[in-house]
Coordinates of C-alpha atoms and ligand atoms in Angstrom, one line a residue:
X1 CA 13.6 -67.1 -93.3
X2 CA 12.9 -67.9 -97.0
X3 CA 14.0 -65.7 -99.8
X4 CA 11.6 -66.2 -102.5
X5 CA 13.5 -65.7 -105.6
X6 CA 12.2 -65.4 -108.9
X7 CA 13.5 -66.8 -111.1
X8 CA 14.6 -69.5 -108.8
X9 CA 18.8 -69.8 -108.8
X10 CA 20.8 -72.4 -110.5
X11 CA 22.8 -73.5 -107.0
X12 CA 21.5 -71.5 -103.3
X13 CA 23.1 -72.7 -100.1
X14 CA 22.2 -71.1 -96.5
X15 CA 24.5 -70.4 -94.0
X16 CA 24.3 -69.7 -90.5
X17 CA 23.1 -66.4 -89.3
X18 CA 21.8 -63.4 -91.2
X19 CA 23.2 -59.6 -93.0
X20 CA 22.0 -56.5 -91.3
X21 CA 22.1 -53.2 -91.7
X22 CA 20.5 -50.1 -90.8
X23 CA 18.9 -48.7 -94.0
X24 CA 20.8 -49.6 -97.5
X25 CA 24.2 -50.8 -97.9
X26 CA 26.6 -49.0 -99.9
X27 CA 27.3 -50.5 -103.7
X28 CA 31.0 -50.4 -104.6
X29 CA 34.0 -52.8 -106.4
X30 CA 35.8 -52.8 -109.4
X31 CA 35.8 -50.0 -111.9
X32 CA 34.7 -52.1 -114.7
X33 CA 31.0 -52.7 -113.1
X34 CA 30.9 -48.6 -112.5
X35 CA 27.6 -48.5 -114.7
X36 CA 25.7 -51.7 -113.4
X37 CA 27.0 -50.1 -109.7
X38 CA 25.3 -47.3 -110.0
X39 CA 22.3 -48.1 -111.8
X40 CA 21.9 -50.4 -108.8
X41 CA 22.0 -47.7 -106.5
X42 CA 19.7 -46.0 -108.6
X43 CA 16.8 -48.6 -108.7
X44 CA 17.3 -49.1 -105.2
X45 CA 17.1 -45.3 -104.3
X46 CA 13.9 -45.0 -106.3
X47 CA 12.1 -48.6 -105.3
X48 CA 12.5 -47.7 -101.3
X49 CA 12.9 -43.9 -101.5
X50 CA 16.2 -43.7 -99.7
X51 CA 20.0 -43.6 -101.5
X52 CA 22.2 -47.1 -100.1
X53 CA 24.8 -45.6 -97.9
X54 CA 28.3 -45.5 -99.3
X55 CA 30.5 -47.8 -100.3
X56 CA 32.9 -49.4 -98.2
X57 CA 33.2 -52.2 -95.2
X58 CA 30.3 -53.9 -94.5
X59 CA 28.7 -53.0 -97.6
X60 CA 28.0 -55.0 -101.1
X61 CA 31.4 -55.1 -102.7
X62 CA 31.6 -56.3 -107.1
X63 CA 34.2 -58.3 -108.4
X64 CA 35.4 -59.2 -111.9
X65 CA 36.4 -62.8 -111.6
X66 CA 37.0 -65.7 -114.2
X67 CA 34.2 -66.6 -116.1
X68 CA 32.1 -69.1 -113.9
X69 CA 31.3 -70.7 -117.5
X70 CA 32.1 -70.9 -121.2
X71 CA 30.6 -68.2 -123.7
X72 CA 27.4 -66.5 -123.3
X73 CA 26.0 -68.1 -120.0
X74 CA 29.4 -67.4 -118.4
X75 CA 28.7 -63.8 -119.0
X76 CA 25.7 -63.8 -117.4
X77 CA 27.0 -66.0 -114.4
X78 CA 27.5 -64.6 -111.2
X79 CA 27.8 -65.7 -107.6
X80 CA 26.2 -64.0 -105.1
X81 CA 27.7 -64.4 -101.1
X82 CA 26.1 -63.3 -98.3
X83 CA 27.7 -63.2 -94.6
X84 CA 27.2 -61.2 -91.9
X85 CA 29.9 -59.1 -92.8
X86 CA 28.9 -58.4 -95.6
X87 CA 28.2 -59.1 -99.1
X88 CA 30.3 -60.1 -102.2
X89 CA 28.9 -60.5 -106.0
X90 CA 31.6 -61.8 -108.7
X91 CA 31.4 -61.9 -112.7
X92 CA 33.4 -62.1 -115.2
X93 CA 31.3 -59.8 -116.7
X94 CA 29.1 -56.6 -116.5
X95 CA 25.7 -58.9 -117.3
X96 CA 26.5 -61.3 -114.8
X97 CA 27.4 -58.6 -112.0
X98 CA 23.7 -56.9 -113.1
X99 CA 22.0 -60.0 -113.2
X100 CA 23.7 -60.8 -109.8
X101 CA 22.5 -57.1 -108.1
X102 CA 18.9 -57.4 -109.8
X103 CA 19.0 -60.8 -107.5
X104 CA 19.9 -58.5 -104.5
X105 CA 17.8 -56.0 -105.2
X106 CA 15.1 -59.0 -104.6
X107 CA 15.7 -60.0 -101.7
X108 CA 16.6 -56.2 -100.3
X109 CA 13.0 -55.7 -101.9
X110 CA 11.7 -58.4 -100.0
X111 CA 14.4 -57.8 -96.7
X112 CA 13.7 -54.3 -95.8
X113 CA 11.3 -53.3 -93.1
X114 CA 11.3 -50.5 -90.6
X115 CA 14.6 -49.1 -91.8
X116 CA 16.4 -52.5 -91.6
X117 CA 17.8 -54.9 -94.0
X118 CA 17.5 -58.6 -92.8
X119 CA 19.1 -61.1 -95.2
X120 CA 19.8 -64.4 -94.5
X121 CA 23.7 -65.9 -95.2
X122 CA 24.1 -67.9 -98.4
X123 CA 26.0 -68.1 -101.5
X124 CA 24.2 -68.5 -104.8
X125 CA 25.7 -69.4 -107.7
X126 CA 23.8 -68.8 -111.2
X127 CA 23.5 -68.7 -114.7
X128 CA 20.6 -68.8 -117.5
X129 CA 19.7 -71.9 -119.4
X130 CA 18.4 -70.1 -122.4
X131 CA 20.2 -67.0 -124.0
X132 CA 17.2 -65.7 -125.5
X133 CA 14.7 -64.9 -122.4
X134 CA 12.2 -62.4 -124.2
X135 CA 8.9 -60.1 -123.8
X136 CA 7.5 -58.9 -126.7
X137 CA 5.3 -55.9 -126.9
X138 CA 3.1 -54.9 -129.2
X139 CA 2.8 -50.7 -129.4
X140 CA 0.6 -50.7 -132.8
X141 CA -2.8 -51.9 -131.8
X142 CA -2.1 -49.6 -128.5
X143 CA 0.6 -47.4 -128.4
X144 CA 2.6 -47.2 -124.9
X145 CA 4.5 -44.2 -123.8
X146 CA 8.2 -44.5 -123.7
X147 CA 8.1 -43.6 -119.8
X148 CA 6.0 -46.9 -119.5
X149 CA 8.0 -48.8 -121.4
X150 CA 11.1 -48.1 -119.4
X151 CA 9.2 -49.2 -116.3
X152 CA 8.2 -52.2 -117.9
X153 CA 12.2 -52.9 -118.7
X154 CA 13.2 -52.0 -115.4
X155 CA 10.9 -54.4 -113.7
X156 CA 11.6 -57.4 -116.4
X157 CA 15.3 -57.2 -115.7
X158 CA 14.9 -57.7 -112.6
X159 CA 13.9 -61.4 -113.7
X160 CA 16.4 -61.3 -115.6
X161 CA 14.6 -61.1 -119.1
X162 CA 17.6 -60.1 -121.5
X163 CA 15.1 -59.7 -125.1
X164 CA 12.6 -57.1 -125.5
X165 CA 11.0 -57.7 -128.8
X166 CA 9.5 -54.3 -130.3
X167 CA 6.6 -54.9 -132.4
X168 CA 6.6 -51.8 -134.1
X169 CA 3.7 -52.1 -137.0
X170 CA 0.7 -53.5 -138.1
X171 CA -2.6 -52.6 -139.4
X172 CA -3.7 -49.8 -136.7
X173 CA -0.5 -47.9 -136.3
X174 CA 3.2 -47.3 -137.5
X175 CA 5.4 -46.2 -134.8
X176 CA 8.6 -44.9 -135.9
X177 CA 10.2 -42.2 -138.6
X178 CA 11.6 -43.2 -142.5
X179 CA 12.8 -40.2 -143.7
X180 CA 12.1 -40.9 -147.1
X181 CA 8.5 -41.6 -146.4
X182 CA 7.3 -39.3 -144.1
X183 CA 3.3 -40.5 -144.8
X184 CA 4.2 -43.6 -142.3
X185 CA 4.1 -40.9 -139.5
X186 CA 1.4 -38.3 -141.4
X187 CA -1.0 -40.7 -142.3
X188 CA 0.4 -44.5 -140.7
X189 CA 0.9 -43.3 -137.3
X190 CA -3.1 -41.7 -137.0
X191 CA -6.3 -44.0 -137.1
X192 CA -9.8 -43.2 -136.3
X193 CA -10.5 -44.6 -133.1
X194 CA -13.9 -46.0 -132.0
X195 CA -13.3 -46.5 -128.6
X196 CA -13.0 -42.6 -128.0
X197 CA -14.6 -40.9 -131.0
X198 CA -14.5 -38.3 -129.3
X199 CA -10.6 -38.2 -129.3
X200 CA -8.8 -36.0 -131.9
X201 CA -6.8 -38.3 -134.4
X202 CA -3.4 -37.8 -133.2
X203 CA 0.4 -39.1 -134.7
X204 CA 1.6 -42.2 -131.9
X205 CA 5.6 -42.9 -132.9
X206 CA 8.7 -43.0 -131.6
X207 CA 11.3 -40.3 -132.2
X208 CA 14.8 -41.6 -133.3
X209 CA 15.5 -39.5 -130.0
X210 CA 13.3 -41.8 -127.6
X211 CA 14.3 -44.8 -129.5
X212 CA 17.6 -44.5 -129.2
X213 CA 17.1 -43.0 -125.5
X214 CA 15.0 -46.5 -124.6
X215 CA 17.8 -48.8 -126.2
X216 CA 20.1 -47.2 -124.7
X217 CA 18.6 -47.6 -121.0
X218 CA 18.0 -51.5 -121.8
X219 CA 21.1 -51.9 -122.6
X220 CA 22.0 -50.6 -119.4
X221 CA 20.0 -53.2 -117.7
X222 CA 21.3 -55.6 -120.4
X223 CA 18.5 -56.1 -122.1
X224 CA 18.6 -56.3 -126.4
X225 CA 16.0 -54.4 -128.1
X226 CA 15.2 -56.3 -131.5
X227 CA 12.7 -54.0 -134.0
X228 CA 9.9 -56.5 -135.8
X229 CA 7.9 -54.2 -138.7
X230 CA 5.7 -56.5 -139.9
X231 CA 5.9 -57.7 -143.6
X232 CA 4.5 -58.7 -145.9
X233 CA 1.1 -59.0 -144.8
X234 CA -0.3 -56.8 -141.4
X235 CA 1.2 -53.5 -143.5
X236 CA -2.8 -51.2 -143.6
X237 CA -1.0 -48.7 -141.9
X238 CA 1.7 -48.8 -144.5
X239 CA -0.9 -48.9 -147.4
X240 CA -3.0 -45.9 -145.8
X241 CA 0.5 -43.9 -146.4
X242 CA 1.6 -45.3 -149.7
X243 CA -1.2 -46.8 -151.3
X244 CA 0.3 -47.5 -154.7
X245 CA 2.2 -50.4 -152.5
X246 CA -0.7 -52.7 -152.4
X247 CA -2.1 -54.8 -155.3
X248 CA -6.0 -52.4 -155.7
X249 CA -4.1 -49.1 -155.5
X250 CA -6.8 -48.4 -152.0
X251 CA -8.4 -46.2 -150.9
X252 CA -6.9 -48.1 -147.5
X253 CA -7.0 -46.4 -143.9
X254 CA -5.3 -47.4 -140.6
X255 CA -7.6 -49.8 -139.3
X256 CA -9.2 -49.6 -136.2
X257 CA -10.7 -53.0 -135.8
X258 CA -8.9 -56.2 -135.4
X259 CA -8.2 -59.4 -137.1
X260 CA -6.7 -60.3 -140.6
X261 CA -7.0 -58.6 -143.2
X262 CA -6.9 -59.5 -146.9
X263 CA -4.7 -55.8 -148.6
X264 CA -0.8 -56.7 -148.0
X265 CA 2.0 -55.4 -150.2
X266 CA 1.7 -56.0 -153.4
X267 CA 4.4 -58.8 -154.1
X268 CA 4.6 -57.9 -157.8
X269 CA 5.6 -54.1 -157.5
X270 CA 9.2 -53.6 -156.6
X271 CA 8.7 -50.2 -155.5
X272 CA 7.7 -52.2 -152.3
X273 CA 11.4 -52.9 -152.1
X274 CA 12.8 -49.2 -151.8
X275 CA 10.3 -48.5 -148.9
X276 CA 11.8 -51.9 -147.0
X277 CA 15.1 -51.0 -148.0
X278 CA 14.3 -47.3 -146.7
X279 CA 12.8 -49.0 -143.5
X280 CA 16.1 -51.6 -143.0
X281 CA 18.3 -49.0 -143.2
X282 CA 16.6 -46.9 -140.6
X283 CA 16.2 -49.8 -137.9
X284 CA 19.7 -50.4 -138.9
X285 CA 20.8 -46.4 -137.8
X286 CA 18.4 -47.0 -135.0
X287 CA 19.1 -50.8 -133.5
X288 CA 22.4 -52.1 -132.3
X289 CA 21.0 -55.5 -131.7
X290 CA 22.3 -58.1 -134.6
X291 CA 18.5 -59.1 -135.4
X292 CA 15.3 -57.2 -137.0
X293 CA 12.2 -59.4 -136.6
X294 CA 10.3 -58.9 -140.5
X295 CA 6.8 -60.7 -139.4
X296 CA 5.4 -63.2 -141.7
X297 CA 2.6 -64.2 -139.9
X298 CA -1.0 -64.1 -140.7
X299 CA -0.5 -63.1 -145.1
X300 CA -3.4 -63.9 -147.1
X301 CA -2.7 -64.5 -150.8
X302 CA -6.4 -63.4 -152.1
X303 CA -5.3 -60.1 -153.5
X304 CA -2.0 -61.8 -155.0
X305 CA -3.8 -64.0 -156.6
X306 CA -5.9 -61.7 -158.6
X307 CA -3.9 -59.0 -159.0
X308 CA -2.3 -58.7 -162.5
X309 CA 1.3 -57.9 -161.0
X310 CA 1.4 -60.3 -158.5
X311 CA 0.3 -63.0 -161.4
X312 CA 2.9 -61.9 -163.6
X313 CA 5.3 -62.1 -160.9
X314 CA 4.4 -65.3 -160.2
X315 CA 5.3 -66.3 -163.9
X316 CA 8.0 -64.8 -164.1
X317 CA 9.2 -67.1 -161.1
X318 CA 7.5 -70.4 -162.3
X319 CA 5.8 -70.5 -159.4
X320 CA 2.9 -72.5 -159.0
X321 CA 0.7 -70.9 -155.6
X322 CA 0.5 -67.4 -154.6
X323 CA 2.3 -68.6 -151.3
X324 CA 5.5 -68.9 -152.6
X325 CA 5.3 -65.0 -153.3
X326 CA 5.7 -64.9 -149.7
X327 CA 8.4 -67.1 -149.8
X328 CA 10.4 -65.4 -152.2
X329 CA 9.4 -61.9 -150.3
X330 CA 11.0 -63.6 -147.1
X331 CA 14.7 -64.8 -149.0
X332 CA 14.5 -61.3 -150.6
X333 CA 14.0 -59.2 -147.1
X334 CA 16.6 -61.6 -145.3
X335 CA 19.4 -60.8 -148.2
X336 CA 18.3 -57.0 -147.7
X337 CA 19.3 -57.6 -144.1
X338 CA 22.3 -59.6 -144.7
X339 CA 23.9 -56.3 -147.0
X340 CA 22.8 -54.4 -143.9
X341 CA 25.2 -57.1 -141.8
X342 CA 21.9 -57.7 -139.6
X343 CA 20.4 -61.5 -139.0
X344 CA 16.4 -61.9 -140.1
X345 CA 13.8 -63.2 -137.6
X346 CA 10.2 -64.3 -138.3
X347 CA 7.4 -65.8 -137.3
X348 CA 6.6 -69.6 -138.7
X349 CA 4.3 -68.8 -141.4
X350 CA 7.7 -68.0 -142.9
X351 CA 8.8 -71.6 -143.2
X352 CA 5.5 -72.7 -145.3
X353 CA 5.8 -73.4 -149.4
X354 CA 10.1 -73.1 -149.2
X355 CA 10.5 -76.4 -151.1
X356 CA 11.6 -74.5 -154.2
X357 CA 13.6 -71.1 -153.0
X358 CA 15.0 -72.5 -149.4
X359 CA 15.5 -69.9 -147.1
X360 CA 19.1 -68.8 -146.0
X361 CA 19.7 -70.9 -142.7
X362 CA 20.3 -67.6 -140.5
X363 CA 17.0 -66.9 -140.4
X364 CA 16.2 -67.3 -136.7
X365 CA 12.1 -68.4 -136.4
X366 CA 9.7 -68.0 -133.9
X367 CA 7.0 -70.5 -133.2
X368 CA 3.9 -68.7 -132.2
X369 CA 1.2 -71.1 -133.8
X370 CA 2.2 -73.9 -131.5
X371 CA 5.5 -75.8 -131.2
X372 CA 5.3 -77.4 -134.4
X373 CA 6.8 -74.1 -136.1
X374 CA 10.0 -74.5 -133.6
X375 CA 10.3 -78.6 -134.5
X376 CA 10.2 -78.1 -138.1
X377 CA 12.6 -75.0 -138.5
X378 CA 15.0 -76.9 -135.9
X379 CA 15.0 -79.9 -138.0
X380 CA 16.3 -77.6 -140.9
X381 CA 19.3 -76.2 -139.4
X382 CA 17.4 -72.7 -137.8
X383 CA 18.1 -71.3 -134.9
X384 CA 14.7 -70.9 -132.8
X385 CA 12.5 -68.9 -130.2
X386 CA 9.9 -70.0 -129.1
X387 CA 6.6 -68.5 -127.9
X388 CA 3.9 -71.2 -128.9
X389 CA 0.7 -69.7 -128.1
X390 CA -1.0 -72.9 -127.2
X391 CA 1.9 -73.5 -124.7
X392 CA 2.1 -70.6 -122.1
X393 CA 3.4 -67.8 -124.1
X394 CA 0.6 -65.4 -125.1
X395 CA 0.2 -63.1 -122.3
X396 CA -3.1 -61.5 -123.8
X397 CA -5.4 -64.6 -123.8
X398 CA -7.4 -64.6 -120.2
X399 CA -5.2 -65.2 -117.1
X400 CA -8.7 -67.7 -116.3
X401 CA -11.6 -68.8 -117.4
X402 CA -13.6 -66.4 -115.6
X403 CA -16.0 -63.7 -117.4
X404 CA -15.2 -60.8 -115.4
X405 CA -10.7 -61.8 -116.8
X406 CA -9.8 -59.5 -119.5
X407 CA -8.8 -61.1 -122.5
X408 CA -8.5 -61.7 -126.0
X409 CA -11.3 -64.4 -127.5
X410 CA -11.5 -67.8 -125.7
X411 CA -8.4 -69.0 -125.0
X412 CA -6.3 -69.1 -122.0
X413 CA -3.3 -68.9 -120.7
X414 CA -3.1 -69.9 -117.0
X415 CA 0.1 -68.9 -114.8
X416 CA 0.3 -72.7 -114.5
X417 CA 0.7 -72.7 -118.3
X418 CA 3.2 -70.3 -118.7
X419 CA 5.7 -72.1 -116.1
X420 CA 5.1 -75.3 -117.7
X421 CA 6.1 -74.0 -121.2
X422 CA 9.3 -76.2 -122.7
X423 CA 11.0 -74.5 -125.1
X424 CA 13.4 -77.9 -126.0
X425 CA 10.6 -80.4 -127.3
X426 CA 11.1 -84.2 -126.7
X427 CA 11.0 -84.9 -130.2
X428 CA 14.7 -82.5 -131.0
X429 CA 17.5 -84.3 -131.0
X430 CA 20.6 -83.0 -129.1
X431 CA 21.7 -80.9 -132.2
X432 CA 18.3 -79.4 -133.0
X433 CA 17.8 -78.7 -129.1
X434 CA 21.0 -76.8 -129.0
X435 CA 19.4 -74.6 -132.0
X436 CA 16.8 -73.4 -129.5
X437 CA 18.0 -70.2 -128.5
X438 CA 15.2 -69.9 -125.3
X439 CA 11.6 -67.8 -125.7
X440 CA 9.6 -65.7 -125.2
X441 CA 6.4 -64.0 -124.3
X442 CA 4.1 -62.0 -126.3
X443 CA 1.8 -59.2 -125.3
X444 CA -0.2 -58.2 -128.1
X445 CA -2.4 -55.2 -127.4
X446 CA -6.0 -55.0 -128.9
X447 CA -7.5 -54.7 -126.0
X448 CA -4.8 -52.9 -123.1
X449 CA -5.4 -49.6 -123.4
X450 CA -4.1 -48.8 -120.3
X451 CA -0.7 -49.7 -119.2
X452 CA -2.1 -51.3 -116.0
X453 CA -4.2 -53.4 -118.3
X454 CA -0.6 -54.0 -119.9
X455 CA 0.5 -54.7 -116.5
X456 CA -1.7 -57.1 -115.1
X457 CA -1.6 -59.6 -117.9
X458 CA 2.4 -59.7 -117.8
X459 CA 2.6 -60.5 -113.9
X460 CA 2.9 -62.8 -113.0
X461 CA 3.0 -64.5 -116.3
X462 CA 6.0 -63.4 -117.0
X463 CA 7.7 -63.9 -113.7
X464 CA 6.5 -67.8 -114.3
X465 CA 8.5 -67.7 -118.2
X466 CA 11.7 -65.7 -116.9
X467 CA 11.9 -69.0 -114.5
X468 CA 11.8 -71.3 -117.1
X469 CA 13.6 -69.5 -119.3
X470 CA 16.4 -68.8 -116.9
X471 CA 16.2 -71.9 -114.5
X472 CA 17.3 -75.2 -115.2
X473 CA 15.4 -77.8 -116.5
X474 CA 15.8 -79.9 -113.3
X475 CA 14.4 -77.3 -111.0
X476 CA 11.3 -76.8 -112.4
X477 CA 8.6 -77.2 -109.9
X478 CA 5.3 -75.5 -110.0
X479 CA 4.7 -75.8 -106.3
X480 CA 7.5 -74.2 -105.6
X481 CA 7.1 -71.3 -107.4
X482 CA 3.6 -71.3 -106.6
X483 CA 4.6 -70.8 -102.5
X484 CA 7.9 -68.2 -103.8
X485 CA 5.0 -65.6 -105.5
X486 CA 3.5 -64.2 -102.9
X487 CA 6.7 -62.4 -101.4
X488 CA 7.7 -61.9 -104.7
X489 CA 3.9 -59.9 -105.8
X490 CA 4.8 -57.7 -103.0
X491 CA 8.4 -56.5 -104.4
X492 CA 5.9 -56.1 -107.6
X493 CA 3.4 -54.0 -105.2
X494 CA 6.9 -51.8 -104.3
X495 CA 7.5 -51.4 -107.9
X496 CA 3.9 -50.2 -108.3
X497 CA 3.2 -53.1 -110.9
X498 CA -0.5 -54.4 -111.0
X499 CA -0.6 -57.9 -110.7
X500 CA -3.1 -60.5 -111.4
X501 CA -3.5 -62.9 -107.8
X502 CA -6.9 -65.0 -109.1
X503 CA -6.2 -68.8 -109.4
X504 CA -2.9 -70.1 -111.0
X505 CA -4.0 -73.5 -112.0
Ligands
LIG1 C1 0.9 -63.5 -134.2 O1 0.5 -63.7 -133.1 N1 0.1 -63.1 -135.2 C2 2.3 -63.7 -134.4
LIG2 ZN1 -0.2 -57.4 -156.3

């Protein structure tokens, strides 16, 4: 009997013989897991429609034990033994011990049939390679329902992804209250939308109630929510609501179409800085995690460079392009969040035209345009995520090259690619390979607009990054997971998740 994990463990060791019990084993063990005990109960209850029995002999029993490792990966360890007396899970900590029952609840999702659980004896032993294992979302360009979002957590925990990465703004859509700018929500939350014209224009945000109510059950599952709004540049929705904030004064609307577009805030007026300040304090109220994610990407410098403010601006600095505007926008936001005590991330357009200004060396940066992004901000002292798109890690580019796969333009992003995805480049020395904090992957939304749609470009794509994120180096082996997905599409059918199955390769 195989087990078929995903991701695959760090150390798994079969015994003789095999767990069994008619329906679910009780959950119990030391006080301190109390939350991850239940919520395992929970998932389990509402995955295979019956409650595990209670607690006791013969049941799964949680223990707090010395950490397995040092710091953060020892707090995600756990060890996992199975006998046919029952089963044991230790941690030193409540991440481990719910990393180590999101492993059970595999192989109980996998091991059930006809009212019995079949699992065979072993011990596995475990712990992450990366610390950062992430799946960003994108909820402007289509705006997912908080009850779909939970699912979405639920299910990626049980891979063990520990980062979901809220992209909260852009162009079509602002998704969550400033009080002292209500037009966000009036105006930045509403577009005109072409692909139902028929559709009222309706406001698409997040209450502070259903954000905090959605960090609060990742963090449950141990997951850290990190807020990106989008700045400078990818801010229409911003500019529809305040349009004094970009360089022409507008008229600008929520855009319904995609792509780049040339109105960003205008880097010469510093009224932009009381609506970020306004907008850093809320995701401060809002966010426990120590990071806010400010964008970067994609700013053109057209409308800085002929607007009269932005010009002066520019003097006034000595600068010599329009780029290092967006420089100096970036060291300005980061000190915003530094008086707010939170730590800046942002995508690798950040890094271009610093020779002059620096940036402060806590910004963490994501490379998204390839891996070049994570080499060169490495090599400077930043820590780094990565989530190249050309390597694996954009979920919305075709799972194939097929005409009937959904996709954004051309490209493609095979399962194949996704697993092979190295977030530690040969080039890094050992010191800017320790800077590499793990990666991610990104789902950006033109075209989803339906959360199966959302669904069936994650999975298995993100099952195949959680392994490398998670699994060691050493044990990558595309094969392998390749013959361990089948089992595990069906816990994913349980789960009700639609799943790609075309070719992988
Ligand atoms: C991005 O994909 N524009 C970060
Ligand atoms: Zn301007």
């Amino acid at each position: 009997m195989r087990i078929d994990l995903i991701p695959q463990p760090v150390y798994l060791e079969y015994r003789e013989g095999f767990f069994q019990s008619t329906g679910l084993p009780g959950i119990g063990g030391d006080e301190v897991f109390q939350g991850e005990m239940a919520l395992a109960a929970e998932q389990l209850h509402r995955d295979l429609g019956l409650p595990p029995g209670p607690p006791g002999k013969g049941g799964v029993v949680c223990r707090e034990l010395p950490p397995l490792r040092e710091g953060e990966q020892g707090k995600e360890a756990y060890r996992l033994t199975v006998t046919g007396g029952g089963i044991t899970l230790e941690a030193s900590a409540g991440a481990g011990i719910y990393h180590g029952l999101q492993t059970l609840r595999q192989l109980i999702l996998s091991g059930y049939e006809d009212n019995t659980l079949t699992i065979p004896c072993l011990t596995i032993t475990d712990y992450p390679r990366f610390s950062w294992r992430g799946c960003m979302l994108d909820v402007s360009r289509h705006f997912y329902t908080p009850s779909f979002i939970k699912k979405l957590l639920d299910v990626l925990s049980l891979h063990h992804i520990n980062v979901f990465h809220w992209h909260l703004t852009d162009d079509q859509g602002w998704r969550f209250p400033v009080a002292a700018y209500p037009e966000l929500i009036e105006i930045g939350s509403k577009r005109r939308d072409t692909r139902n014209p028929r559709e009222p224009q309706v406001k698409q945000f997040y209450t502070p109630v259903e954000i905090r109510e959605l960090v609060a059950y990742a963090e449950a599952r141990h997951i850290m929510v990190v807020p990106e709004v989008d700045l400078p540049g990818h801010t229409k929705a911003v500019l529809a609501a305040y349009p004094d904030l970009g360089c022409t004064g507008g008229p600008y609307e929520v855009d319904d179409r995609h792509g780049i577009f040339s109105d960003v805030l205008c880097a010469g007026n510093d009224r932009i800085f009381d609506l970020v300040g306004a907008v850093f304090d809320t995701l401060a109220e809002l966010f426990p995690a120590p990071y806010v994610h400010i964008g970067g990407d994609e700013v053109p410098v057209s409308r800085w460079e002929a607007c009269p403010k932005c010009r002066r601006r520019l003097a006034e600095l000595g600068f010599e392009r329009a780029r290092q505007l967006q420089a100096w926008l970036t060291v300005r936001f980061a000190q915003m969040l530094k008086s707010r005590s939170k730590i800046p991330l942002g995508w690798d357009e950040v890094l271009e035209d610093t020779e002059q200004l620096g940036l402060p060396e806590e910004l963490v940066v994501m490379s998204w345009r390839g891996q070049e992004g994570g080499l060169k901000a490495s090599a400077a002292g930043h820590r780094v995520v990565m989530a190249p798109s050309s390597d694996g890690c954009y979920l919305d580019y075709r799972h194939y090259d097929l005409p009937e796969e959904p996709g954004l333009g051309s490209r493609i992003t095979r399962v194949y690619d996704a697993y092979m995805t190295n977030p530690v480049l040969p080039e890094m020395t050992a010191g800017e390979a320790a800077l590499v904090l793990g990666g991610q992957g990104n789902l950006w939304s033109e075209l989803l607009y339906a959360d199966r749609w959302a669904e069936y470009m994650l999975f298995p794509r993100i099952c195949a990054l959680a392994e490398t994120f998670w699994s060691p180096r050493e044990s990558k082996d595309f094969a392998s997971f390749a013959r361990r997905l089948p089992v595990h599409q069906k816990r994913l059918d349980i789960l009700n998740i639609l799943s790609y199955r075309g070719p992988l390769q």
